[in-house]
Amino acid sequence: MSNSQICSGDCIQFSDSSTAHTSGTYTWAFSDGQTSNLKNPLMCFQNTDEVPLGIDVQYKVETHSGCVDSITYTNYIQVYPRPTAYFTYTPEDPSISNPYLVFQNQSTNAGSFTWNFGDNETSAVVSPSHVYPEIAKEYSVVLTAYDQSANCHATYQTTISIADEILFFIPNAFSPNSGSINNTFQPQFTSGVDIYSFRMQLFNRWGEIVFETQDPSIGWDGQYQNQFVAQAAYVWKIDFTETMS
């Protein structure tokens, strides 16, 4: 047995090295209140404080003939508090349109940290920020907190989901029969739309339907009954079912 520095919750195997050649009784006593009568006990130690805990060890051997010897080691074991790793992050519901996360490190009893963001990126910053790819995916984020004085460490892991979003662009004006790229009225969608449920209608100011389609790839070219309509304000209505839930 030699002087030991351990982390809270760790165990030490003690071995009898006395010179007695006959069997007898063995008494181990520790200053944290633990005892054992085994010859070679395995003892585990806890420290709930924020500073190292020194453990005194007393070992007594008594032979069957009544001979007794003992030895005491003062502060023979230093039990260091184990860090607690924990973090939160904002926003709580990241999405493909906002995959920028800020992590708040709430660990205790730690002096250094390593982050693994689950996308082959790491950091040693206490409370880092991180930008994920703009794709819907889950990432396992792991924070490891270290107490370097005894190399104690703890980890905290959570899964972060970058959610898909239905992003679409609806033009507020277009130029029919202009020969430009803006000559049709057509919404632009990202993923997450069931194209088989899509329906778009456009109405004039009298409520008449001037255009209707169930194909999201087809836009309105500004014609009604084979004639271009007058320049005016028209109302659109789009129905669809999203596929993300």
PDB file of C-alpha atoms in Angstrom:
ATOM      1  CA  MET A   1       0.000   0.000   0.000  1.00  0.00           C
ATOM      2  CA  SER A   2       1.325   3.448  -0.894  1.00  0.00           C
ATOM      3  CA  ASN A   3       0.011   6.979  -0.588  1.00  0.00           C
ATOM      4  CA  SER A   4      -2.967   7.392  -2.896  1.00  0.00           C
ATOM      5  CA  GLN A   5      -4.842  10.219  -4.540  1.00  0.00           C
ATOM      6  CA  ILE A   6      -8.255   9.102  -5.678  1.00  0.00           C
ATOM      7  CA  CYS A   7     -11.532  10.594  -6.797  1.00  0.00           C
ATOM      8  CA  SER A   8     -14.699  10.426  -4.767  1.00  0.00           C
ATOM      9  CA  GLY A   9     -16.348   7.063  -5.311  1.00  0.00           C
ATOM     10  CA  ASP A  10     -13.120   5.260  -6.215  1.00  0.00           C
ATOM     11  CA  CYS A  11     -12.006   2.112  -4.405  1.00  0.00           C
ATOM     12  CA  ILE A  12      -8.628   0.902  -3.119  1.00  0.00           C
ATOM     13  CA  GLN A  13      -7.497  -2.663  -2.597  1.00  0.00           C
ATOM     14  CA  PHE A  14      -5.622  -2.954   0.714  1.00  0.00           C
ATOM     15  CA  SER A  15      -3.173  -5.827   1.242  1.00  0.00           C
ATOM     16  CA  ASP A  16      -1.828  -7.175   4.506  1.00  0.00           C
ATOM     17  CA  SER A  17       1.977  -7.123   4.619  1.00  0.00           C
ATOM     18  CA  SER A  18       2.518  -7.994   8.268  1.00  0.00           C
ATOM     19  CA  THR A  19       5.250 -10.480   9.213  1.00  0.00           C
ATOM     20  CA  ALA A  20       3.145 -12.676  11.466  1.00  0.00           C
ATOM     21  CA  HIS A  21       3.378 -16.303  10.379  1.00  0.00           C
ATOM     22  CA  THR A  22       0.220 -17.462  12.082  1.00  0.00           C
ATOM     23  CA  SER A  23      -3.370 -16.597  11.419  1.00  0.00           C
ATOM     24  CA  GLY A  24      -5.162 -14.113  13.630  1.00  0.00           C
ATOM     25  CA  THR A  25      -7.581 -11.219  13.528  1.00  0.00           C
ATOM     26  CA  TYR A  26      -7.278  -8.151  11.379  1.00  0.00           C
ATOM     27  CA  THR A  27      -8.807  -4.758  12.027  1.00  0.00           C
ATOM     28  CA  TRP A  28      -8.768  -1.909   9.552  1.00  0.00           C
ATOM     29  CA  ALA A  29     -10.100   1.468  10.695  1.00  0.00           C
ATOM     30  CA  PHE A  30     -10.451   4.587   8.580  1.00  0.00           C
ATOM     31  CA  SER A  31     -11.011   8.153   9.727  1.00  0.00           C
ATOM     32  CA  ASP A  32     -14.187   8.447   7.644  1.00  0.00           C
ATOM     33  CA  GLY A  33     -15.785   5.860   9.968  1.00  0.00           C
ATOM     34  CA  GLN A  34     -15.378   2.745   7.846  1.00  0.00           C
ATOM     35  CA  THR A  35     -13.931  -0.471   9.270  1.00  0.00           C
ATOM     36  CA  SER A  36     -13.147  -3.958   8.015  1.00  0.00           C
ATOM     37  CA  ASN A  37     -12.037  -7.256   9.529  1.00  0.00           C
ATOM     38  CA  LEU A  38     -10.898  -8.728   6.240  1.00  0.00           C
ATOM     39  CA  LYS A  39      -7.227  -9.379   5.724  1.00  0.00           C
ATOM     40  CA  ASN A  40      -7.197  -7.691   2.302  1.00  0.00           C
ATOM     41  CA  PRO A  41     -10.281  -5.473   2.070  1.00  0.00           C
ATOM     42  CA  LEU A  42     -11.484  -3.445  -0.894  1.00  0.00           C
ATOM     43  CA  MET A  43     -12.592  -0.048   0.415  1.00  0.00           C
ATOM     44  CA  CYS A  44     -14.417   2.757  -1.389  1.00  0.00           C
ATOM     45  CA  PHE A  45     -14.330   6.385  -0.286  1.00  0.00           C
ATOM     46  CA  GLN A  46     -16.657   9.334  -0.798  1.00  0.00           C
ATOM     47  CA  ASN A  47     -16.102  13.080  -0.572  1.00  0.00           C
ATOM     48  CA  THR A  48     -19.074  15.418  -0.837  1.00  0.00           C
ATOM     49  CA  ASP A  49     -17.089  18.541   0.079  1.00  0.00           C
ATOM     50  CA  GLU A  50     -15.443  20.929  -2.362  1.00  0.00           C
ATOM     51  CA  VAL A  51     -11.914  20.353  -0.983  1.00  0.00           C
ATOM     52  CA  PRO A  52      -9.790  17.182  -0.764  1.00  0.00           C
ATOM     53  CA  LEU A  53     -10.516  14.868   2.164  1.00  0.00           C
ATOM     54  CA  GLY A  54      -7.579  13.259   3.997  1.00  0.00           C
ATOM     55  CA  ILE A  55      -8.195   9.717   5.234  1.00  0.00           C
ATOM     56  CA  ASP A  56      -6.198   8.242   8.124  1.00  0.00           C
ATOM     57  CA  VAL A  57      -5.626   4.492   7.985  1.00  0.00           C
ATOM     58  CA  GLN A  58      -5.069   2.320  11.067  1.00  0.00           C
ATOM     59  CA  TYR A  59      -4.262  -1.358  10.747  1.00  0.00           C
ATOM     60  CA  LYS A  60      -4.084  -3.775  13.721  1.00  0.00           C
ATOM     61  CA  VAL A  61      -3.120  -7.435  13.700  1.00  0.00           C
ATOM     62  CA  GLU A  62      -3.612  -9.775  16.661  1.00  0.00           C
ATOM     63  CA  THR A  63      -2.288 -13.322  16.613  1.00  0.00           C
ATOM     64  CA  HIS A  64      -3.954 -16.283  18.264  1.00  0.00           C
ATOM     65  CA  SER A  65      -1.276 -16.159  20.946  1.00  0.00           C
ATOM     66  CA  GLY A  66      -2.379 -12.618  21.891  1.00  0.00           C
ATOM     67  CA  CYS A  67       0.429 -10.639  20.300  1.00  0.00           C
ATOM     68  CA  VAL A  68      -0.797  -7.318  18.931  1.00  0.00           C
ATOM     69  CA  ASP A  69       0.761  -4.795  16.617  1.00  0.00           C
ATOM     70  CA  SER A  70      -0.713  -1.812  14.833  1.00  0.00           C
ATOM     71  CA  ILE A  71       0.303   0.992  12.534  1.00  0.00           C
ATOM     72  CA  THR A  72      -1.350   4.290  11.653  1.00  0.00           C
ATOM     73  CA  TYR A  73      -0.927   6.350   8.495  1.00  0.00           C
ATOM     74  CA  THR A  74      -2.104   9.966   8.743  1.00  0.00           C
ATOM     75  CA  ASN A  75      -3.747  11.501   5.662  1.00  0.00           C
ATOM     76  CA  TYR A  76      -2.641   8.448   3.776  1.00  0.00           C
ATOM     77  CA  ILE A  77      -5.425   8.755   1.226  1.00  0.00           C
ATOM     78  CA  GLN A  78      -6.463  12.020  -0.403  1.00  0.00           C
ATOM     79  CA  VAL A  79     -10.016  11.807  -1.708  1.00  0.00           C
ATOM     80  CA  TYR A  80     -10.695  14.576  -4.211  1.00  0.00           C
ATOM     81  CA  PRO A  81     -14.232  15.751  -4.940  1.00  0.00           C
ATOM     82  CA  ARG A  82     -15.426  14.450  -8.266  1.00  0.00           C
ATOM     83  CA  PRO A  83     -16.627  17.158 -10.657  1.00  0.00           C
ATOM     84  CA  THR A  84     -20.241  17.386 -11.683  1.00  0.00           C
ATOM     85  CA  ALA A  85     -20.701  17.930 -15.408  1.00  0.00           C
ATOM     86  CA  TYR A  86     -23.844  19.641 -16.672  1.00  0.00           C
ATOM     87  CA  PHE A  87     -24.852  22.159 -19.314  1.00  0.00           C
ATOM     88  CA  THR A  88     -27.831  23.827 -20.923  1.00  0.00           C
ATOM     89  CA  TYR A  89     -28.120  25.454 -24.323  1.00  0.00           C
ATOM     90  CA  THR A  90     -30.100  28.027 -26.248  1.00  0.00           C
ATOM     91  CA  PRO A  91     -32.214  28.020 -28.275  1.00  0.00           C
ATOM     92  CA  GLU A  92     -33.946  25.031 -26.723  1.00  0.00           C
ATOM     93  CA  ASP A  93     -35.492  24.056 -30.078  1.00  0.00           C
ATOM     94  CA  PRO A  94     -32.851  24.645 -32.759  1.00  0.00           C
ATOM     95  CA  SER A  95     -33.854  24.252 -36.390  1.00  0.00           C
ATOM     96  CA  ILE A  96     -32.282  24.256 -39.828  1.00  0.00           C
ATOM     97  CA  SER A  97     -32.996  27.979 -40.086  1.00  0.00           C
ATOM     98  CA  ASN A  98     -31.255  28.659 -36.767  1.00  0.00           C
ATOM     99  CA  PRO A  99     -28.624  25.969 -36.054  1.00  0.00           C
ATOM    100  CA  TYR A 100     -26.485  28.364 -33.975  1.00  0.00           C
ATOM    101  CA  LEU A 101     -26.298  27.175 -30.348  1.00  0.00           C
ATOM    102  CA  VAL A 102     -24.823  28.785 -27.254  1.00  0.00           C
ATOM    103  CA  PHE A 103     -23.883  26.361 -24.463  1.00  0.00           C
ATOM    104  CA  GLN A 104     -24.011  27.348 -20.790  1.00  0.00           C
ATOM    105  CA  ASN A 105     -21.589  25.270 -18.717  1.00  0.00           C
ATOM    106  CA  GLN A 106     -23.044  24.649 -15.247  1.00  0.00           C
ATOM    107  CA  SER A 107     -20.459  22.130 -14.026  1.00  0.00           C
ATOM    108  CA  THR A 108     -19.035  22.290 -10.501  1.00  0.00           C
ATOM    109  CA  ASN A 109     -15.662  21.381  -8.954  1.00  0.00           C
ATOM    110  CA  ALA A 110     -14.000  21.451 -12.365  1.00  0.00           C
ATOM    111  CA  GLY A 111     -11.052  23.360 -13.766  1.00  0.00           C
ATOM    112  CA  SER A 112     -10.954  22.316 -17.412  1.00  0.00           C
ATOM    113  CA  PHE A 113     -13.373  20.975 -19.983  1.00  0.00           C
ATOM    114  CA  THR A 114     -13.639  19.201 -23.292  1.00  0.00           C
ATOM    115  CA  TRP A 115     -16.694  19.335 -25.537  1.00  0.00           C
ATOM    116  CA  ASN A 116     -17.634  16.917 -28.277  1.00  0.00           C
ATOM    117  CA  PHE A 117     -20.470  18.336 -30.364  1.00  0.00           C
ATOM    118  CA  GLY A 118     -21.230  15.076 -32.181  1.00  0.00           C
ATOM    119  CA  ASP A 119     -20.273  16.379 -35.627  1.00  0.00           C
ATOM    120  CA  ASN A 120     -16.512  15.756 -35.407  1.00  0.00           C
ATOM    121  CA  GLU A 121     -16.022  19.198 -33.828  1.00  0.00           C
ATOM    122  CA  THR A 122     -14.608  19.738 -30.322  1.00  0.00           C
ATOM    123  CA  SER A 123     -13.815  22.629 -27.991  1.00  0.00           C
ATOM    124  CA  ALA A 124     -12.032  23.355 -24.710  1.00  0.00           C
ATOM    125  CA  VAL A 125     -13.842  26.660 -24.109  1.00  0.00           C
ATOM    126  CA  VAL A 126     -15.777  26.814 -20.839  1.00  0.00           C
ATOM    127  CA  SER A 127     -19.094  27.865 -22.430  1.00  0.00           C
ATOM    128  CA  PRO A 128     -18.727  27.662 -26.201  1.00  0.00           C
ATOM    129  CA  SER A 129     -21.013  28.414 -29.109  1.00  0.00           C
ATOM    130  CA  HIS A 130     -21.380  26.112 -32.087  1.00  0.00           C
ATOM    131  CA  VAL A 131     -22.990  26.184 -35.521  1.00  0.00           C
ATOM    132  CA  TYR A 132     -24.392  22.937 -36.878  1.00  0.00           C
ATOM    133  CA  PRO A 133     -24.991  22.146 -40.569  1.00  0.00           C
ATOM    134  CA  GLU A 134     -28.327  23.315 -41.925  1.00  0.00           C
ATOM    135  CA  ILE A 135     -29.757  19.811 -42.099  1.00  0.00           C
ATOM    136  CA  ALA A 136     -32.288  18.026 -39.906  1.00  0.00           C
ATOM    137  CA  LYS A 137     -30.291  15.644 -37.725  1.00  0.00           C
ATOM    138  CA  GLU A 138     -29.653  14.512 -34.149  1.00  0.00           C
ATOM    139  CA  TYR A 139     -26.290  15.057 -32.456  1.00  0.00           C
ATOM    140  CA  SER A 140     -24.931  13.508 -29.251  1.00  0.00           C
ATOM    141  CA  VAL A 141     -23.188  16.274 -27.298  1.00  0.00           C
ATOM    142  CA  VAL A 142     -20.781  15.218 -24.534  1.00  0.00           C
ATOM    143  CA  LEU A 143     -19.192  17.507 -21.943  1.00  0.00           C
ATOM    144  CA  THR A 144     -16.294  16.143 -19.886  1.00  0.00           C
ATOM    145  CA  ALA A 145     -15.330  18.146 -16.788  1.00  0.00           C
ATOM    146  CA  TYR A 146     -11.919  17.625 -15.161  1.00  0.00           C
ATOM    147  CA  ASP A 147     -10.485  18.335 -11.714  1.00  0.00           C
ATOM    148  CA  GLN A 148      -6.849  18.398 -12.773  1.00  0.00           C
ATOM    149  CA  SER A 149      -5.417  18.141  -9.260  1.00  0.00           C
ATOM    150  CA  ALA A 150      -6.287  14.444  -9.160  1.00  0.00           C
ATOM    151  CA  ASN A 151      -7.371  13.945 -12.754  1.00  0.00           C
ATOM    152  CA  CYS A 152     -10.930  13.315 -11.631  1.00  0.00           C
ATOM    153  CA  HIS A 153     -13.532  13.745 -14.320  1.00  0.00           C
ATOM    154  CA  ALA A 154     -17.232  13.451 -14.992  1.00  0.00           C
ATOM    155  CA  THR A 155     -19.281  13.498 -18.174  1.00  0.00           C
ATOM    156  CA  TYR A 156     -22.717  14.710 -19.183  1.00  0.00           C
ATOM    157  CA  GLN A 157     -24.365  13.740 -22.456  1.00  0.00           C
ATOM    158  CA  THR A 158     -27.533  14.853 -24.161  1.00  0.00           C
ATOM    159  CA  THR A 159     -28.998  14.582 -27.648  1.00  0.00           C
ATOM    160  CA  ILE A 160     -29.673  17.770 -29.577  1.00  0.00           C
ATOM    161  CA  SER A 161     -32.087  17.659 -32.501  1.00  0.00           C
ATOM    162  CA  ILE A 162     -31.776  20.138 -35.335  1.00  0.00           C
ATOM    163  CA  ALA A 163     -35.381  20.191 -36.498  1.00  0.00           C
ATOM    164  CA  ASP A 164     -36.556  20.448 -40.047  1.00  0.00           C
ATOM    165  CA  GLU A 165     -38.686  23.434 -40.948  1.00  0.00           C
ATOM    166  CA  ILE A 166     -41.145  24.234 -43.672  1.00  0.00           C
ATOM    167  CA  LEU A 167     -39.614  27.283 -45.251  1.00  0.00           C
ATOM    168  CA  PHE A 168     -41.335  28.772 -48.239  1.00  0.00           C
ATOM    169  CA  PHE A 169     -41.179  31.919 -50.273  1.00  0.00           C
ATOM    170  CA  ILE A 170     -44.292  33.547 -51.673  1.00  0.00           C
ATOM    171  CA  PRO A 171     -43.671  36.415 -54.107  1.00  0.00           C
ATOM    172  CA  ASN A 172     -45.658  39.587 -53.496  1.00  0.00           C
ATOM    173  CA  ALA A 173     -45.512  40.614 -57.168  1.00  0.00           C
ATOM    174  CA  PHE A 174     -44.624  39.181 -60.567  1.00  0.00           C
ATOM    175  CA  SER A 175     -44.499  40.328 -64.204  1.00  0.00           C
ATOM    176  CA  PRO A 176     -46.590  38.133 -66.513  1.00  0.00           C
ATOM    177  CA  ASN A 177     -45.564  37.949 -70.168  1.00  0.00           C
ATOM    178  CA  SER A 178     -42.379  39.881 -69.423  1.00  0.00           C
ATOM    179  CA  GLY A 179     -39.910  37.238 -70.544  1.00  0.00           C
ATOM    180  CA  SER A 180     -38.073  37.542 -67.223  1.00  0.00           C
ATOM    181  CA  ILE A 181     -37.515  34.908 -64.570  1.00  0.00           C
ATOM    182  CA  ASN A 182     -40.251  36.623 -62.549  1.00  0.00           C
ATOM    183  CA  ASN A 183     -43.031  35.971 -65.040  1.00  0.00           C
ATOM    184  CA  THR A 184     -44.961  33.416 -62.955  1.00  0.00           C
ATOM    185  CA  PHE A 185     -46.434  33.374 -59.478  1.00  0.00           C
ATOM    186  CA  GLN A 186     -45.095  30.253 -57.810  1.00  0.00           C
ATOM    187  CA  PRO A 187     -44.238  29.454 -54.169  1.00  0.00           C
ATOM    188  CA  GLN A 188     -40.879  27.887 -53.343  1.00  0.00           C
ATOM    189  CA  PHE A 189     -40.801  25.224 -50.616  1.00  0.00           C
ATOM    190  CA  THR A 190     -38.117  23.346 -48.743  1.00  0.00           C
ATOM    191  CA  SER A 191     -38.617  19.743 -47.658  1.00  0.00           C
ATOM    192  CA  GLY A 192     -41.383  18.727 -45.299  1.00  0.00           C
ATOM    193  CA  VAL A 193     -44.313  19.284 -47.673  1.00  0.00           C
ATOM    194  CA  ASP A 194     -46.544  16.465 -48.880  1.00  0.00           C
ATOM    195  CA  ILE A 195     -46.790  17.373 -52.565  1.00  0.00           C
ATOM    196  CA  TYR A 196     -49.825  15.114 -52.984  1.00  0.00           C
ATOM    197  CA  SER A 197     -51.829  17.294 -50.601  1.00  0.00           C
ATOM    198  CA  PHE A 198     -50.782  20.585 -52.219  1.00  0.00           C
ATOM    199  CA  ARG A 199     -53.424  22.930 -53.590  1.00  0.00           C
ATOM    200  CA  MET A 200     -53.073  26.566 -54.613  1.00  0.00           C
ATOM    201  CA  GLN A 201     -55.880  28.926 -55.611  1.00  0.00           C
ATOM    202  CA  LEU A 202     -55.795  32.574 -56.690  1.00  0.00           C
ATOM    203  CA  PHE A 203     -58.809  34.874 -56.539  1.00  0.00           C
ATOM    204  CA  ASN A 204     -59.654  38.223 -58.057  1.00  0.00           C
ATOM    205  CA  ARG A 205     -61.245  40.966 -56.025  1.00  0.00           C
ATOM    206  CA  TRP A 206     -64.705  39.541 -56.714  1.00  0.00           C
ATOM    207  CA  GLY A 207     -63.770  36.177 -55.263  1.00  0.00           C
ATOM    208  CA  GLU A 208     -63.570  34.355 -58.575  1.00  0.00           C
ATOM    209  CA  ILE A 209     -60.939  31.662 -58.928  1.00  0.00           C
ATOM    210  CA  VAL A 210     -58.594  32.791 -61.686  1.00  0.00           C
ATOM    211  CA  PHE A 211     -56.069  29.996 -61.218  1.00  0.00           C
ATOM    212  CA  GLU A 212     -55.908  26.660 -59.435  1.00  0.00           C
ATOM    213  CA  THR A 213     -53.350  23.865 -59.312  1.00  0.00           C
ATOM    214  CA  GLN A 214     -52.474  20.794 -57.271  1.00  0.00           C
ATOM    215  CA  ASP A 215     -48.947  20.638 -58.669  1.00  0.00           C
ATOM    216  CA  PRO A 216     -46.429  22.749 -56.687  1.00  0.00           C
ATOM    217  CA  SER A 217     -44.126  22.826 -59.728  1.00  0.00           C
ATOM    218  CA  ILE A 218     -46.691  24.770 -61.769  1.00  0.00           C
ATOM    219  CA  GLY A 219     -47.088  28.502 -61.211  1.00  0.00           C
ATOM    220  CA  TRP A 220     -49.640  31.023 -62.444  1.00  0.00           C
ATOM    221  CA  ASP A 221     -48.592  32.840 -65.590  1.00  0.00           C
ATOM    222  CA  GLY A 222     -51.126  35.636 -65.083  1.00  0.00           C
ATOM    223  CA  GLN A 223     -53.708  34.284 -67.515  1.00  0.00           C
ATOM    224  CA  TYR A 224     -57.371  33.590 -66.959  1.00  0.00           C
ATOM    225  CA  GLN A 225     -59.392  31.980 -69.719  1.00  0.00           C
ATOM    226  CA  ASN A 226     -56.384  32.319 -72.053  1.00  0.00           C
ATOM    227  CA  GLN A 227     -56.055  36.047 -71.498  1.00  0.00           C
ATOM    228  CA  PHE A 228     -53.707  38.002 -69.284  1.00  0.00           C
ATOM    229  CA  VAL A 229     -55.572  39.570 -66.415  1.00  0.00           C
ATOM    230  CA  ALA A 230     -55.409  43.247 -65.550  1.00  0.00           C
ATOM    231  CA  GLN A 231     -52.779  44.510 -63.161  1.00  0.00           C
ATOM    232  CA  ALA A 232     -54.397  44.383 -59.726  1.00  0.00           C
ATOM    233  CA  ALA A 233     -54.195  42.764 -56.319  1.00  0.00           C
ATOM    234  CA  TYR A 234     -55.041  39.070 -56.186  1.00  0.00           C
ATOM    235  CA  VAL A 235     -55.538  36.847 -53.171  1.00  0.00           C
ATOM    236  CA  TRP A 236     -53.823  33.476 -52.910  1.00  0.00           C
ATOM    237  CA  LYS A 237     -54.726  30.453 -50.820  1.00  0.00           C
ATOM    238  CA  ILE A 238     -52.366  27.514 -50.373  1.00  0.00           C
ATOM    239  CA  ASP A 239     -53.233  24.264 -48.602  1.00  0.00           C
ATOM    240  CA  PHE A 240     -50.811  21.434 -47.884  1.00  0.00           C
ATOM    241  CA  THR A 241     -49.962  18.790 -45.302  1.00  0.00           C
ATOM    242  CA  GLU A 242     -46.570  18.836 -43.613  1.00  0.00           C
ATOM    243  CA  THR A 243     -44.657  15.577 -43.255  1.00  0.00           C
ATOM    244  CA  MET A 244     -42.485  16.335 -40.217  1.00  0.00           C
ATOM    245  CA  SER A 245     -44.880  15.268 -37.445  1.00  0.00           C
TER     246      SER A 245
END
